[in-house]
Short mmCIF file of C-alpha atoms in Angstrom, two decimals:
data_model
loop_
_atom_site.label_atom_id
_atom_site.label_comp_id
_atom_site.label_asym_id
_atom_site.label_seq_id
_atom_site.Cartn_x
_atom_site.Cartn_y
_atom_site.Cartn_z
CA MET A 1 -7.73 -18.47 34.15
CA THR A 2 -9.19 -15.00 33.73
CA MET A 3 -12.66 -15.03 32.21
CA LEU A 4 -13.10 -13.92 28.63
CA SER A 5 -14.95 -10.66 28.20
CA GLY A 6 -16.12 -8.45 25.39
CA LYS A 7 -12.89 -6.49 25.80
CA THR A 8 -10.53 -9.46 25.57
CA THR A 9 -7.98 -9.30 22.77
CA LEU A 10 -7.63 -12.64 20.99
CA ILE A 11 -4.50 -14.13 19.46
CA ALA A 12 -5.42 -17.07 17.22
CA HIS A 13 -3.17 -20.12 17.35
CA LEU A 14 -3.54 -21.56 13.86
CA GLY A 15 -2.54 -25.08 12.88
CA TYR A 16 -3.67 -28.68 12.56
CA PRO A 17 -3.96 -30.81 14.57
CA THR A 18 -4.15 -28.76 17.78
CA GLU A 19 -3.65 -31.50 20.38
CA ALA A 20 0.08 -30.85 20.83
CA PHE A 21 -0.16 -27.05 21.07
CA LYS A 22 1.87 -25.73 24.01
CA ALA A 23 1.76 -21.95 23.45
CA PRO A 24 -1.61 -21.29 25.18
CA LEU A 25 -0.21 -22.92 28.32
CA ILE A 26 2.59 -20.33 28.37
CA TYR A 27 1.03 -17.11 27.06
CA ASN A 28 -2.26 -17.26 28.93
CA PRO A 29 -0.80 -17.74 32.44
CA TRP A 30 1.63 -14.89 31.70
CA PHE A 31 -1.20 -12.62 30.52
CA GLU A 32 -3.10 -13.43 33.70
CA LYS A 33 -0.11 -12.72 35.94
CA LYS A 34 0.48 -9.38 34.21
CA GLY A 35 -3.18 -8.38 34.25
CA ILE A 36 -3.36 -8.24 30.45
CA ASP A 37 -6.84 -8.87 29.03
CA ALA A 38 -5.72 -11.08 26.17
CA MET A 39 -5.86 -14.78 25.37
CA VAL A 40 -4.27 -17.22 22.92
CA VAL A 41 -6.98 -19.46 21.44
CA PRO A 42 -6.17 -22.67 19.51
CA MET A 43 -7.98 -22.88 16.17
CA GLY A 44 -7.67 -26.06 14.14
CA VAL A 45 -7.54 -25.32 10.42
CA LYS A 46 -6.69 -27.93 7.77
CA ALA A 47 -4.31 -26.96 4.98
CA GLU A 48 -6.97 -26.99 2.27
CA ASP A 49 -9.17 -24.60 4.27
CA TYR A 50 -6.43 -22.24 5.40
CA PRO A 51 -6.41 -19.52 2.69
CA VAL A 52 -10.12 -18.80 3.07
CA SER A 53 -10.24 -19.35 6.84
CA LEU A 54 -7.32 -17.01 7.49
CA ARG A 55 -9.08 -13.99 6.00
CA GLN A 56 -12.34 -14.87 7.75
CA ILE A 57 -10.65 -15.19 11.15
CA PHE A 58 -9.04 -11.78 10.80
CA LYS A 59 -12.38 -10.18 10.04
CA PHE A 60 -13.24 -10.61 13.73
CA SER A 61 -12.70 -7.22 15.32
CA ASN A 62 -11.17 -8.60 18.54
CA VAL A 63 -8.50 -10.72 16.79
CA LEU A 64 -5.19 -8.84 16.91
CA GLY A 65 -2.88 -11.46 15.48
CA ALA A 66 -1.99 -15.10 15.17
CA LEU A 67 0.61 -17.65 16.06
CA VAL A 68 1.06 -19.88 13.03
CA THR A 69 2.24 -23.47 13.20
CA MET A 70 2.23 -26.65 11.08
CA PRO A 71 1.14 -27.04 8.36
CA HIS A 72 0.64 -23.35 7.53
CA LYS A 73 4.01 -21.61 8.04
CA VAL A 74 5.14 -21.80 4.43
CA SER A 75 1.80 -20.89 2.85
CA THR A 76 1.38 -17.89 5.19
CA VAL A 77 4.18 -16.05 3.36
CA GLY A 78 2.05 -15.89 0.24
CA LEU A 79 -1.12 -14.89 2.09
CA ALA A 80 0.11 -11.87 4.07
CA ASP A 81 0.08 -8.32 2.76
CA GLU A 82 3.65 -7.67 3.91
CA VAL A 83 6.42 -10.11 4.84
CA SER A 84 9.51 -9.38 6.93
CA VAL A 85 12.99 -9.97 5.56
CA THR A 86 13.56 -12.84 7.99
CA ALA A 87 10.39 -14.58 6.87
CA ARG A 88 11.33 -14.12 3.22
CA ILE A 89 14.71 -15.76 3.77
CA ALA A 90 13.11 -18.57 5.75
CA GLY A 91 10.34 -19.03 3.23
CA ALA A 92 7.97 -19.36 6.17
CA ALA A 93 6.18 -17.21 8.75
CA ASN A 94 4.93 -18.07 12.23
CA ALA A 95 3.39 -14.76 13.28
CA LEU A 96 0.73 -12.48 11.85
CA LEU A 97 -0.23 -9.01 13.06
CA LYS A 98 -3.37 -7.20 11.96
CA ARG A 99 -2.49 -3.56 11.56
CA PRO A 100 -4.99 -0.70 12.05
CA ASP A 101 -5.85 -0.63 8.34
CA GLY A 102 -6.66 -4.36 8.40
CA THR A 103 -3.59 -5.50 6.46
CA LEU A 104 -1.58 -8.48 7.70
CA LEU A 105 2.14 -8.34 8.50
CA ALA A 106 3.93 -11.70 8.61
CA ASP A 107 7.11 -12.31 10.58
CA GLN A 108 9.21 -15.25 11.70
CA PHE A 109 10.55 -16.05 15.18
CA ASP A 110 11.23 -19.81 15.12
CA GLY A 111 14.82 -19.35 14.07
CA ALA A 112 15.49 -16.55 16.53
CA GLY A 113 14.07 -18.66 19.35
CA PHE A 114 16.26 -21.62 18.49
CA ALA A 115 19.42 -19.54 17.99
CA ARG A 116 18.93 -17.57 21.20
CA GLY A 117 18.36 -20.82 23.08
CA VAL A 118 21.56 -22.54 22.03
CA ALA A 119 23.53 -19.32 22.63
CA ARG A 120 22.22 -19.14 26.21
CA LYS A 121 23.47 -22.71 26.68
CA GLY A 122 26.96 -21.71 25.65
CA PHE A 123 27.06 -22.84 22.03
CA LYS A 124 29.08 -20.50 19.80
CA THR A 125 27.41 -20.31 16.39
CA LYS A 126 30.02 -18.00 14.85
CA GLY A 127 32.45 -20.09 12.83
CA SER A 128 30.64 -23.38 13.47
CA ARG A 129 29.70 -26.23 11.13
CA ILE A 130 25.98 -27.01 11.26
CA LEU A 131 23.66 -29.69 9.89
CA VAL A 132 19.94 -28.95 9.68
CA VAL A 133 17.79 -32.02 9.06
CA GLY A 134 14.44 -30.85 7.70
CA THR A 135 14.09 -27.70 5.62
CA GLY A 136 10.38 -26.98 5.93
CA GLY A 137 8.59 -24.39 8.02
CA VAL A 138 10.82 -24.88 11.08
CA GLY A 139 14.19 -25.86 9.61
CA SER A 140 14.30 -22.97 7.15
CA PRO A 141 14.05 -20.16 9.72
CA ILE A 142 16.47 -21.96 12.04
CA ALA A 143 19.02 -22.09 9.22
CA ALA A 144 18.40 -18.43 8.41
CA SER A 145 18.97 -17.33 12.02
CA LEU A 146 22.07 -19.48 12.46
CA ALA A 147 23.45 -17.98 9.24
CA ALA A 148 22.78 -14.50 10.60
CA ASP A 149 24.71 -15.44 13.75
CA GLY A 150 27.83 -16.20 11.72
CA ALA A 151 27.89 -19.93 11.01
CA ALA A 152 30.84 -20.93 8.85
CA SER A 153 28.87 -23.59 7.00
CA ILE A 154 25.35 -24.98 6.95
CA SER A 155 24.52 -28.36 5.44
CA LEU A 156 20.90 -29.13 4.63
CA PHE A 157 19.02 -32.41 4.33
CA ASP A 158 15.40 -33.06 3.49
CA LEU A 159 13.62 -35.98 1.85
CA ASN A 160 12.17 -33.29 -0.40
CA THR A 161 15.35 -32.34 -2.23
CA ALA A 162 13.69 -29.37 -3.91
CA SER A 163 12.92 -27.90 -0.49
CA ALA A 164 16.54 -28.20 0.62
CA GLU A 165 17.82 -26.76 -2.65
CA GLY A 166 15.44 -23.83 -2.43
CA LEU A 167 16.61 -22.96 1.07
CA ALA A 168 20.23 -23.35 0.00
CA SER A 169 19.67 -20.88 -2.83
CA ARG A 170 18.12 -18.29 -0.50
CA LEU A 171 20.93 -18.68 2.03
CA LYS A 172 23.56 -18.23 -0.68
CA THR A 173 21.79 -15.10 -1.90
CA TYR A 174 21.82 -13.39 1.48
CA TYR A 175 25.02 -14.97 2.90
CA PRO A 176 27.37 -15.39 -0.09
CA ASP A 177 30.46 -15.88 2.10
CA MET A 178 28.98 -18.82 4.01
CA GLU A 179 29.45 -22.39 2.78
CA VAL A 180 26.07 -23.96 2.00
CA ALA A 181 25.48 -27.54 0.82
CA VAL A 182 22.60 -29.91 0.23
CA THR A 183 23.85 -33.18 1.65
CA SER A 184 22.93 -36.38 3.52
CA ASN A 185 21.61 -36.61 7.07
CA ASP A 186 24.87 -38.11 8.36
CA PRO A 187 25.59 -36.10 11.57
CA ALA A 188 29.29 -36.93 11.74
CA GLY A 189 31.71 -34.00 11.80
CA TYR A 190 29.34 -31.18 12.77
CA ASP A 191 29.41 -28.83 15.75
CA LEU A 192 25.61 -28.54 15.83
CA VAL A 193 22.99 -30.93 14.48
CA VAL A 194 19.33 -29.89 14.41
CA ASN A 195 16.31 -32.15 14.06
CA ALA A 196 13.85 -29.81 12.36
CA THR A 197 11.53 -32.61 11.21
CA PRO A 198 8.32 -33.88 12.88
CA LEU A 199 10.03 -37.23 13.58
CA GLY A 200 9.57 -37.91 17.26
CA MET A 201 5.95 -36.80 17.52
CA LYS A 202 4.70 -40.39 17.14
CA PRO A 203 5.91 -43.35 19.23
CA ASP A 204 6.82 -45.44 16.19
CA ASP A 205 8.71 -42.69 14.31
CA PRO A 206 12.21 -43.55 13.13
CA LEU A 207 15.10 -41.38 14.32
CA PRO A 208 15.83 -38.42 12.02
CA PHE A 209 19.49 -39.44 11.67
CA ASP A 210 21.96 -42.11 12.80
CA VAL A 211 22.76 -41.05 16.37
CA THR A 212 25.65 -43.50 16.57
CA ARG A 213 27.49 -41.15 14.21
CA LEU A 214 27.29 -38.25 16.68
CA ALA A 215 30.46 -37.16 18.43
CA PRO A 216 30.13 -36.42 22.17
CA THR A 217 31.24 -32.84 21.41
CA THR A 218 28.31 -32.22 19.05
CA PHE A 219 25.50 -30.00 20.30
CA VAL A 220 22.08 -31.45 19.36
CA GLY A 221 18.92 -29.38 18.97
CA GLU A 222 15.34 -30.65 18.87
CA VAL A 223 12.16 -28.94 17.68
CA VAL A 224 9.60 -31.63 18.58
CA MET A 225 7.56 -30.63 21.66
CA LYS A 226 5.40 -33.74 22.08
CA GLN A 227 7.64 -34.80 24.95
CA GLU A 228 10.60 -33.13 26.61
CA ILE A 229 13.22 -35.82 25.97
CA THR A 230 12.44 -37.34 22.59
CA PRO A 231 13.98 -40.67 21.52
CA MET A 232 16.52 -38.75 19.45
CA LEU A 233 17.55 -36.59 22.41
CA LYS A 234 17.71 -39.60 24.72
CA ALA A 235 20.12 -41.31 22.36
CA ALA A 236 22.20 -38.13 21.98
CA ILE A 237 22.39 -37.63 25.75
CA GLU A 238 23.59 -41.21 26.16
CA ARG A 239 26.46 -40.33 23.82
CA GLY A 240 27.39 -37.37 26.01
CA CYS A 241 26.05 -34.61 23.75
CA LYS A 242 24.87 -31.26 25.03
CA TYR A 243 21.33 -30.55 23.86
CA GLN A 244 18.33 -28.27 23.60
CA VAL A 245 14.76 -29.51 24.01
CA GLY A 246 11.96 -28.42 21.72
CA THR A 247 10.17 -26.20 24.21
CA ASP A 248 13.33 -24.16 24.84
CA MET A 249 12.94 -22.71 21.35
CA LEU A 250 9.37 -21.77 22.24
CA PHE A 251 10.28 -20.02 25.51
CA GLU A 252 13.07 -18.10 23.77
CA MET A 253 10.89 -16.87 20.91
CA ILE A 254 7.90 -15.78 22.99
CA PRO A 255 9.49 -12.48 24.13
CA ALA A 256 9.88 -11.54 20.46
CA TYR A 257 6.23 -12.43 19.82
CA LEU A 258 5.08 -10.34 22.78
CA GLU A 259 6.93 -7.32 21.43
CA PHE A 260 5.51 -7.96 17.94
CA PHE A 261 1.96 -7.92 19.33
CA GLY A 262 2.61 -4.88 21.56
CA PHE A 263 2.35 -6.67 24.91
CA GLY A 264 5.79 -5.75 26.23
CA THR A 265 8.34 -8.49 26.81
CA ALA A 266 9.38 -11.22 29.25
CA THR A 267 12.36 -13.39 30.07
CA PRO A 268 12.28 -17.16 29.47
CA GLU A 269 12.61 -17.60 33.23
CA GLU A 270 9.49 -15.49 33.89
CA LEU A 271 7.55 -17.48 31.32
CA ARG A 272 8.65 -20.85 32.70
CA ALA A 273 7.70 -19.78 36.23
CA VAL A 274 4.01 -19.48 35.29
CA ALA A 275 3.71 -21.96 32.40
CA LYS A 276 1.29 -24.86 32.73
CA ILE A 277 3.06 -27.24 30.33
CA GLU A 278 2.87 -30.93 31.19
CA TYR A 279 4.21 -33.86 29.19
#
């Protein structure tokens, strides 16, 4: 890895805990290959410390921006000076850019990464019936992006009913012709089912939904990156389902991040070729 210098541009990777962070193992090898003097640096910040810490971190002159992950995506929307339309619909942001005047612009690429990933695998979102399980900082932007790609209907489930209802309201506001419902986590009858919960990060986690109710024709998407084939994906694969692993969303969204930060762009294939991710 290229040595840090006084000229190195830093991108903070903000979240807690940091042990499962994969982004530095993708961005930093790519920066090195391209000869870009920049580095993504994990910074563990607990939720209760985040509002104060965020402003302090961005006072550092060599911090250009931040990748934002759990548990800060939702709260970031209220802490930025300006929020993109996508992030407003999602109710969450996963990217911050410090502009020349010091103000912070928040944007959201989780949903775009997921939607681009399933499209590259041949799934046709337009006209499809979708279930999103988990409507927090990951599920909300995924639903927003799938709506933008023309889904016929999106059903939402979350143990926090208020969260699901809030997302449903925002989707109906911006996509009045799309069918939106707050429902159960029963995956039967859908074209695409998304696990947008943290279930699967711990060995003893229950499955996010009853996989025996999946049809072999259902496409299944995962957001958990702790391991490539999570227990949920393993069960879905055994039923014959096509699928997307959690890190695919990450590789698909990184080109959008790079453009946001002014570093150019890359293809997922270029990023995978240099990434140092291990499970």
